[in-house]
mmCIF file of C-alpha atoms and ligand atoms in Angstrom:
data_model
loop_
_atom_site.group_PDB
_atom_site.id
_atom_site.type_symbol
_atom_site.label_atom_id
_atom_site.label_comp_id
_atom_site.label_asym_id
_atom_site.label_seq_id
_atom_site.Cartn_x
_atom_site.Cartn_y
_atom_site.Cartn_z
ATOM 1 C CA UNK A 1094 -46.927 8.280 19.574
ATOM 2 C CA UNK A 1095 -43.686 6.320 19.679
ATOM 3 C CA UNK A 1096 -42.885 4.630 16.370
ATOM 4 C CA UNK A 1097 -40.372 1.894 15.591
ATOM 5 C CA UNK A 1098 -37.155 3.837 16.400
ATOM 6 C CA UNK A 1099 -38.442 5.082 19.753
ATOM 7 C CA UNK A 1100 -39.579 1.601 20.812
ATOM 8 C CA UNK A 1101 -36.272 0.096 19.666
ATOM 9 C CA UNK A 1102 -34.384 2.659 21.763
ATOM 10 C CA UNK A 1103 -36.525 1.886 24.818
ATOM 11 C CA UNK A 1104 -35.748 -1.802 24.303
ATOM 12 C CA UNK A 1105 -31.994 -1.120 24.131
ATOM 13 C CA UNK A 1106 -32.101 1.038 27.258
ATOM 14 C CA UNK A 1107 -33.948 -1.634 29.208
ATOM 15 C CA UNK A 1108 -31.109 -4.169 28.951
ATOM 16 C CA UNK A 1109 -30.100 -3.644 32.625
ATOM 17 C CA UNK A 1110 -33.241 -5.564 33.657
ATOM 18 C CA UNK A 1111 -32.109 -8.707 31.825
ATOM 19 C CA UNK A 1112 -31.522 -11.570 34.289
ATOM 20 C CA UNK A 1113 -33.431 -9.749 37.015
ATOM 21 C CA UNK A 1114 -36.226 -11.582 38.762
ATOM 22 C CA UNK A 1115 -39.604 -9.887 39.232
ATOM 23 C CA UNK A 1116 -40.368 -10.137 42.929
ATOM 24 C CA UNK A 1117 -43.557 -8.111 43.032
ATOM 25 C CA UNK A 1118 -46.140 -6.237 40.968
ATOM 26 C CA UNK A 1119 -47.942 -3.067 41.964
ATOM 27 C CA UNK A 1120 -50.638 -1.513 39.772
ATOM 28 C CA UNK A 1121 -52.127 1.984 39.816
ATOM 29 C CA UNK A 1122 -55.582 2.873 41.078
ATOM 30 C CA UNK A 1123 -56.384 3.929 37.471
ATOM 31 C CA UNK A 1124 -55.851 0.342 36.339
ATOM 32 C CA UNK A 1125 -57.992 -1.115 39.129
ATOM 33 C CA UNK A 1126 -60.711 1.433 38.469
ATOM 34 C CA UNK A 1127 -60.645 0.797 34.714
ATOM 35 C CA UNK A 1128 -60.923 -2.942 35.259
ATOM 36 C CA UNK A 1129 -63.847 -2.523 37.654
ATOM 37 C CA UNK A 1130 -65.585 -0.558 34.887
ATOM 38 C CA UNK A 1131 -64.848 -3.279 32.342
ATOM 39 C CA UNK A 1132 -62.314 -1.202 30.340
ATOM 40 C CA UNK A 1133 -59.206 -3.369 30.781
ATOM 41 C CA UNK A 1134 -57.070 -0.251 31.268
ATOM 42 C CA UNK A 1135 -53.460 -1.060 30.171
ATOM 43 C CA UNK A 1136 -53.522 -4.657 31.493
ATOM 44 C CA UNK A 1137 -55.464 -6.498 28.788
ATOM 45 C CA UNK A 1138 -56.313 -9.537 30.876
ATOM 46 C CA UNK A 1139 -57.655 -10.129 34.391
ATOM 47 C CA UNK A 1140 -55.409 -8.338 36.869
ATOM 48 C CA UNK A 1141 -54.999 -11.384 39.125
ATOM 49 C CA UNK A 1142 -53.804 -13.566 36.284
ATOM 50 C CA UNK A 1143 -51.321 -10.899 35.097
ATOM 51 C CA UNK A 1144 -49.816 -10.578 38.571
ATOM 52 C CA UNK A 1145 -49.655 -14.325 39.030
ATOM 53 C CA UNK A 1146 -48.082 -14.869 35.597
ATOM 54 C CA UNK A 1147 -45.202 -12.417 36.001
ATOM 55 C CA UNK A 1148 -44.383 -12.627 39.729
ATOM 56 C CA UNK A 1149 -41.367 -14.809 40.425
ATOM 57 C CA UNK A 1150 -40.280 -14.918 36.780
ATOM 58 C CA UNK A 1151 -36.838 -13.842 35.592
ATOM 59 C CA UNK A 1152 -36.518 -11.493 32.599
ATOM 60 C CA UNK A 1153 -34.384 -13.534 30.206
ATOM 61 C CA UNK A 1154 -34.443 -11.292 27.179
ATOM 62 C CA UNK A 1155 -36.066 -8.265 25.556
ATOM 63 C CA UNK A 1156 -37.329 -7.991 22.021
ATOM 64 C CA UNK A 1157 -39.244 -5.681 19.708
ATOM 65 C CA UNK A 1158 -41.685 -6.446 16.943
ATOM 66 C CA UNK A 1159 -43.068 -3.414 15.088
ATOM 67 C CA UNK A 1160 -44.119 -0.928 17.757
ATOM 68 C CA UNK A 1161 -44.398 -3.643 20.418
ATOM 69 C CA UNK A 1162 -41.776 -4.338 23.035
ATOM 70 C CA UNK A 1163 -41.695 -7.759 24.655
ATOM 71 C CA UNK A 1164 -40.061 -9.303 27.690
ATOM 72 C CA UNK A 1165 -39.277 -13.008 27.694
ATOM 73 C CA UNK A 1166 -39.891 -14.322 31.203
ATOM 74 C CA UNK A 1167 -39.087 -17.678 32.680
ATOM 75 C CA UNK A 1168 -38.961 -19.667 35.880
ATOM 76 C CA UNK A 1169 -38.114 -23.313 36.494
ATOM 77 C CA UNK A 1170 -41.459 -24.399 35.127
ATOM 78 C CA UNK A 1171 -42.528 -22.101 32.367
ATOM 79 C CA UNK A 1172 -41.571 -19.490 29.776
ATOM 80 C CA UNK A 1173 -43.953 -16.646 28.983
ATOM 81 C CA UNK A 1174 -43.919 -13.072 27.661
ATOM 82 C CA UNK A 1175 -45.114 -9.599 28.530
ATOM 83 C CA UNK A 1176 -46.007 -7.839 25.281
ATOM 84 C CA UNK A 1177 -46.087 -4.075 25.788
ATOM 85 C CA UNK A 1178 -47.333 -1.249 23.577
ATOM 86 C CA UNK A 1179 -46.498 2.288 24.685
ATOM 87 C CA UNK A 1180 -49.737 3.713 23.293
ATOM 88 C CA UNK A 1181 -49.627 7.502 22.955
ATOM 89 C CA UNK A 1182 -47.515 8.391 25.945
ATOM 90 C CA UNK A 1183 -46.040 5.315 27.645
ATOM 91 C CA UNK A 1184 -42.537 5.372 29.124
ATOM 92 C CA UNK A 1185 -40.377 2.971 31.126
ATOM 93 C CA UNK A 1186 -38.031 3.908 33.940
ATOM 94 C CA UNK A 1187 -35.517 1.827 35.886
ATOM 95 C CA UNK A 1188 -35.140 3.434 39.302
ATOM 96 C CA UNK A 1189 -34.081 2.738 42.859
ATOM 97 C CA UNK A 1190 -36.908 4.853 44.163
ATOM 98 C CA UNK A 1191 -40.055 6.444 42.735
ATOM 99 C CA UNK A 1192 -38.589 9.888 43.398
ATOM 100 C CA UNK A 1193 -35.866 9.113 40.854
ATOM 101 C CA UNK A 1194 -38.488 9.887 38.174
ATOM 102 C CA UNK A 1195 -37.803 13.577 37.747
ATOM 103 C CA UNK A 1196 -40.896 14.673 35.856
ATOM 104 C CA UNK A 1197 -43.976 14.943 38.026
ATOM 105 C CA UNK A 1198 -46.372 13.904 35.272
ATOM 106 C CA UNK A 1199 -44.592 10.592 34.731
ATOM 107 C CA UNK A 1200 -44.241 10.037 38.461
ATOM 108 C CA UNK A 1201 -47.931 10.728 39.043
ATOM 109 C CA UNK A 1202 -49.042 8.497 36.181
ATOM 110 C CA UNK A 1203 -46.974 5.462 37.118
ATOM 111 C CA UNK A 1204 -49.185 2.529 36.189
ATOM 112 C CA UNK A 1205 -47.204 -0.676 36.598
ATOM 113 C CA UNK A 1206 -44.355 -1.119 39.066
ATOM 114 C CA UNK A 1207 -42.346 -4.314 38.812
ATOM 115 C CA UNK A 1208 -40.048 -4.812 41.814
ATOM 116 C CA UNK A 1209 -36.783 -6.509 40.885
ATOM 117 C CA UNK A 1210 -34.574 -8.782 42.957
ATOM 118 C CA UNK A 1211 -31.723 -6.238 43.052
ATOM 119 C CA UNK A 1212 -33.935 -3.711 44.856
ATOM 120 C CA UNK A 1213 -34.605 -1.649 41.739
ATOM 121 C CA UNK A 1214 -37.994 -1.030 40.188
ATOM 122 C CA UNK A 1215 -39.020 -1.203 36.559
ATOM 123 C CA UNK A 1216 -41.802 1.354 36.221
ATOM 124 C CA UNK A 1217 -44.211 1.813 33.338
ATOM 125 C CA UNK A 1218 -45.766 5.293 33.294
ATOM 126 C CA UNK A 1219 -48.523 6.333 30.959
ATOM 127 C CA UNK A 1220 -50.212 9.716 31.160
ATOM 128 C CA UNK A 1221 -52.991 9.031 28.674
ATOM 129 C CA UNK A 1222 -53.318 5.293 29.439
ATOM 130 C CA UNK A 1223 -53.575 4.101 25.828
ATOM 131 C CA UNK A 1224 -50.695 1.680 26.450
ATOM 132 C CA UNK A 1225 -51.219 -2.075 26.582
ATOM 133 C CA UNK A 1226 -49.697 -5.031 28.382
ATOM 134 C CA UNK A 1227 -50.539 -8.597 27.479
ATOM 135 C CA UNK A 1228 -49.054 -11.885 28.588
ATOM 136 C CA UNK A 1229 -48.719 -14.719 26.080
ATOM 137 C CA UNK A 1230 -46.892 -18.017 26.495
ATOM 138 C CA UNK A 1231 -46.100 -17.968 22.769
ATOM 139 C CA UNK A 1232 -45.438 -14.763 20.806
ATOM 140 C CA UNK A 1233 -47.021 -16.386 17.746
ATOM 141 C CA UNK A 1234 -50.353 -16.493 19.572
ATOM 142 C CA UNK A 1235 -50.561 -12.691 19.844
ATOM 143 C CA UNK A 1236 -52.972 -11.722 17.006
ATOM 144 C CA UNK A 1237 -51.133 -8.577 15.770
ATOM 145 C CA UNK A 1238 -47.920 -10.618 15.361
ATOM 146 C CA UNK A 1239 -49.674 -13.218 13.225
ATOM 147 C CA UNK A 1240 -50.412 -10.649 10.525
ATOM 148 C CA UNK A 1241 -47.318 -8.471 10.877
ATOM 149 C CA UNK A 1242 -44.928 -8.049 7.924
ATOM 150 C CA UNK A 1243 -41.207 -8.856 8.337
ATOM 151 C CA UNK A 1244 -39.111 -6.233 10.136
ATOM 152 C CA UNK A 1245 -37.463 -3.661 7.845
ATOM 153 C CA UNK A 1246 -34.083 -5.215 8.646
ATOM 154 C CA UNK A 1247 -35.226 -8.648 7.401
ATOM 155 C CA UNK A 1248 -33.903 -9.586 3.945
ATOM 156 C CA UNK A 1249 -37.451 -10.482 2.857
ATOM 157 C CA UNK A 1250 -38.901 -7.138 3.870
ATOM 158 C CA UNK A 1251 -38.611 -5.227 0.564
ATOM 159 C CA UNK A 1252 -40.147 -8.025 -1.447
ATOM 160 C CA UNK A 1253 -42.967 -8.391 1.075
ATOM 161 C CA UNK A 1254 -43.516 -4.599 1.069
ATOM 162 C CA UNK A 1255 -44.043 -4.441 -2.684
ATOM 163 C CA UNK A 1256 -46.047 -7.672 -2.889
ATOM 164 C CA UNK A 1257 -48.464 -6.634 -0.140
ATOM 165 C CA UNK A 1258 -48.951 -3.201 -1.743
ATOM 166 C CA UNK A 1259 -49.988 -4.976 -4.940
ATOM 167 C CA UNK A 1260 -52.634 -6.939 -3.053
ATOM 168 C CA UNK A 1261 -56.311 -6.101 -3.337
ATOM 169 C CA UNK A 1262 -56.385 -4.944 0.264
ATOM 170 C CA UNK A 1263 -53.918 -2.093 -0.316
ATOM 171 C CA UNK A 1264 -53.780 -1.250 -4.036
ATOM 172 C CA UNK A 1265 -56.809 1.073 -3.875
ATOM 173 C CA UNK A 1266 -55.624 2.808 -0.675
ATOM 174 C CA UNK A 1267 -53.716 6.051 -0.314
ATOM 175 C CA UNK A 1268 -50.030 5.246 0.040
ATOM 176 C CA UNK A 1269 -49.762 6.950 3.412
ATOM 177 C CA UNK A 1270 -52.495 4.774 4.919
ATOM 178 C CA UNK A 1271 -50.936 1.660 3.373
ATOM 179 C CA UNK A 1272 -47.421 2.153 4.787
ATOM 180 C CA UNK A 1273 -48.866 2.791 8.251
ATOM 181 C CA UNK A 1274 -50.340 -0.724 8.206
ATOM 182 C CA UNK A 1275 -48.063 -3.255 9.898
ATOM 183 C CA UNK A 1276 -49.080 -5.914 7.362
ATOM 184 C CA UNK A 1277 -47.108 -3.881 4.783
ATOM 185 C CA UNK A 1278 -44.189 -2.803 6.978
ATOM 186 C CA UNK A 1279 -44.158 -2.678 10.778
ATOM 187 C CA UNK A 1280 -43.428 0.413 12.838
ATOM 188 C CA UNK A 1281 -44.257 3.335 10.517
ATOM 189 C CA UNK A 1282 -46.439 5.882 12.279
ATOM 190 C CA UNK A 1283 -47.514 9.366 11.409
ATOM 191 C CA UNK A 1284 -44.100 11.045 11.637
ATOM 192 C CA UNK A 1285 -42.027 8.601 9.610
ATOM 193 C CA UNK A 1286 -44.784 8.204 7.016
ATOM 194 C CA UNK A 1287 -44.697 11.950 6.253
ATOM 195 C CA UNK A 1288 -40.895 12.041 6.289
ATOM 196 C CA UNK A 1289 -40.302 8.981 4.074
ATOM 197 C CA UNK A 1290 -42.956 10.049 1.539
ATOM 198 C CA UNK A 1291 -41.326 13.460 1.253
ATOM 199 C CA UNK A 1292 -37.874 11.917 0.758
ATOM 200 C CA UNK A 1293 -39.212 9.614 -1.964
ATOM 201 C CA UNK A 1294 -41.137 12.468 -3.666
ATOM 202 C CA UNK A 1295 -44.459 10.611 -3.438
ATOM 203 C CA UNK A 1296 -47.683 12.417 -2.540
ATOM 204 C CA UNK A 1297 -49.254 10.813 0.550
ATOM 205 C CA UNK A 1298 -52.685 10.988 -1.096
ATOM 206 C CA UNK A 1299 -51.589 9.030 -4.174
ATOM 207 C CA UNK A 1300 -53.287 5.677 -4.677
ATOM 208 C CA UNK A 1301 -50.912 2.736 -4.308
ATOM 209 C CA UNK A 1302 -51.896 1.233 -7.684
ATOM 210 C CA UNK A 1303 -50.732 4.411 -9.461
ATOM 211 C CA UNK A 1304 -47.173 4.209 -8.118
ATOM 212 C CA UNK A 1305 -44.507 2.252 -10.031
ATOM 213 C CA UNK A 1306 -42.557 -0.573 -8.385
ATOM 214 C CA UNK A 1307 -39.391 1.454 -8.801
ATOM 215 C CA UNK A 1308 -40.865 4.287 -6.749
ATOM 216 C CA UNK A 1309 -42.260 1.861 -4.160
ATOM 217 C CA UNK A 1310 -38.830 0.283 -3.810
ATOM 218 C CA UNK A 1311 -37.328 3.740 -3.349
ATOM 219 C CA UNK A 1312 -39.959 4.496 -0.698
ATOM 220 C CA UNK A 1313 -38.932 1.323 1.132
ATOM 221 C CA UNK A 1314 -35.324 2.594 1.118
ATOM 222 C CA UNK A 1315 -36.417 5.962 2.508
ATOM 223 C CA UNK A 1316 -38.428 4.351 5.307
ATOM 224 C CA UNK A 1317 -35.295 2.387 6.294
ATOM 225 C CA UNK A 1318 -33.235 5.595 6.081
ATOM 226 C CA UNK A 1319 -35.533 7.614 8.354
ATOM 227 C CA UNK A 1320 -35.656 4.737 10.859
ATOM 228 C CA UNK A 1321 -31.848 4.556 10.926
ATOM 229 C CA UNK A 1322 -31.427 8.323 11.137
ATOM 230 C CA UNK A 1323 -33.894 8.500 13.994
ATOM 231 C CA UNK A 1324 -32.151 5.657 15.860
ATOM 232 C CA UNK A 1325 -28.858 7.553 15.527
ATOM 233 C CA UNK A 1326 -30.523 10.732 16.840
ATOM 234 C CA UNK A 1327 -32.086 9.069 19.874
ATOM 235 C CA UNK A 1328 -35.623 9.082 18.446
ATOM 236 C CA UNK A 1329 -38.153 11.888 18.149
ATOM 237 C CA UNK A 1330 -39.394 13.734 21.206
ATOM 238 C CA UNK A 1331 -42.697 15.385 20.529
ATOM 239 C CA UNK A 1332 -44.805 15.774 23.625
ATOM 240 C CA UNK A 1333 -44.532 12.688 25.785
ATOM 241 C CA UNK A 1334 -41.868 10.318 24.502
ATOM 242 C CA UNK A 1335 -39.049 9.785 26.994
ATOM 243 C CA UNK A 1336 -36.167 7.377 27.037
ATOM 244 C CA UNK A 1337 -35.684 5.034 29.978
ATOM 245 C CA UNK A 1338 -33.315 7.508 31.595
ATOM 246 C CA UNK A 1339 -35.855 10.297 31.111
ATOM 247 C CA UNK A 1340 -33.893 11.776 28.198
ATOM 248 C CA UNK A 1341 -35.278 13.253 25.020
ATOM 249 C CA UNK A 1342 -34.359 12.402 21.431
ATOM 250 C CA UNK A 1343 -33.102 14.825 18.805
ATOM 251 C CA UNK A 1344 -34.757 13.519 15.641
ATOM 252 C CA UNK A 1345 -37.426 16.242 15.719
ATOM 253 C CA UNK A 1346 -34.687 18.721 14.749
ATOM 254 C CA UNK A 1347 -34.109 16.710 11.552
ATOM 255 C CA UNK A 1348 -37.717 16.667 10.341
ATOM 256 C CA UNK A 1349 -38.040 17.728 6.709
ATOM 257 C CA UNK A 1350 -41.821 18.166 6.674
ATOM 258 C CA UNK A 1351 -43.444 16.829 9.847
ATOM 259 C CA UNK A 1352 -44.850 19.788 11.819
ATOM 260 C CA UNK A 1353 -42.960 22.158 9.512
ATOM 261 C CA UNK A 1354 -44.310 25.167 7.580
ATOM 262 C CA UNK A 1355 -42.012 24.828 4.556
ATOM 263 C CA UNK A 1356 -40.109 21.981 2.914
ATOM 264 C CA UNK A 1357 -36.265 22.149 2.834
ATOM 265 C CA UNK A 1358 -36.510 23.775 -0.632
ATOM 266 C CA UNK A 1359 -38.673 26.598 0.752
ATOM 267 C CA UNK A 1360 -42.067 25.585 -0.618
ATOM 268 C CA UNK A 1361 -45.104 26.079 1.622
ATOM 269 C CA UNK A 1362 -46.347 22.738 2.934
ATOM 270 C CA UNK A 1363 -49.888 21.427 2.879
ATOM 271 C CA UNK A 1364 -51.486 19.420 5.657
ATOM 272 C CA UNK A 1365 -54.306 16.950 5.411
ATOM 273 C CA UNK A 1366 -55.867 14.447 7.786
ATOM 274 C CA UNK A 1367 -55.223 10.920 6.486
ATOM 275 C CA UNK A 1368 -55.849 7.882 8.686
ATOM 276 C CA UNK A 1369 -57.121 10.293 11.360
ATOM 277 C CA UNK A 1370 -53.668 11.874 11.637
ATOM 278 C CA UNK A 1371 -52.287 15.112 10.262
ATOM 279 C CA UNK A 1372 -50.060 14.611 7.226
ATOM 280 C CA UNK A 1373 -47.474 17.123 6.013
ATOM 281 C CA UNK A 1374 -46.434 17.264 2.351
ATOM 282 C CA UNK A 1375 -45.163 19.453 -0.469
ATOM 283 C CA UNK A 1376 -47.156 19.564 -3.700
ATOM 284 C CA UNK A 1377 -44.076 20.821 -5.575
ATOM 285 C CA UNK A 1378 -41.557 18.190 -4.421
ATOM 286 C CA UNK A 1379 -44.030 15.312 -4.233
ATOM 287 C CA UNK A 1380 -46.229 13.932 -6.985
HETATM 288 ZN ZN1 ZN B 679 -40.947 21.271 -1.699
#
């Protein structure tokens, strides 16, 4: 699943669509079928209203909040937003023609095709269809954004991180589950949780209330470090993440513990399911 660095990289690679007008919307048969069955597949509102909301609007700007990407759209009358989550396997492509998507799986599972006024298409593909698209006139009205902690780059983020971990809601939780909650810090998923906990020598199973503020502050630093390292390496490509140009990141070659057998010091790693996801850690290096 793409985490903060991968979504940020997608956002950066989508800048060519800024100032392009959306002239048409085409949705996959999977989406229509899902909606007929009441599942709201990918488009989390009535299909007609989604199409009507975005058609004819110009993409003014792109943003990211946590693991969500958003497009700011406007016409002469109204400003609105598409808020997009890539789910497990979502990917965007900017192409002249569908055949420009080189991998058959992504071509086959194209879900949303936005035609642009320069003749190009902005295509959202999603093999497993866990992705989401919402439209909201105001970003503040989107429920996950109301509760979300400041971005890691915000000067208030460290203070918020430690304060929220002290709260009743998180103090009894395992630290790994707590840092994967966007109310504590946005954008940490399974990979960067394992990596940052290893780098800060904290066991993922440790209860938050048993970790000193000094160690929590160090963990915050390590989360920022793994985000920055991953951004510089083009993100992690495990299974289905692709950049807008269809490229793959290199961060997976820098993993210290995630999907590894041994830590960098040669100790055998343990794995455990926390928050429904496999966690990798070293009982010698982490305590
Ligand atoms: Zn170790």
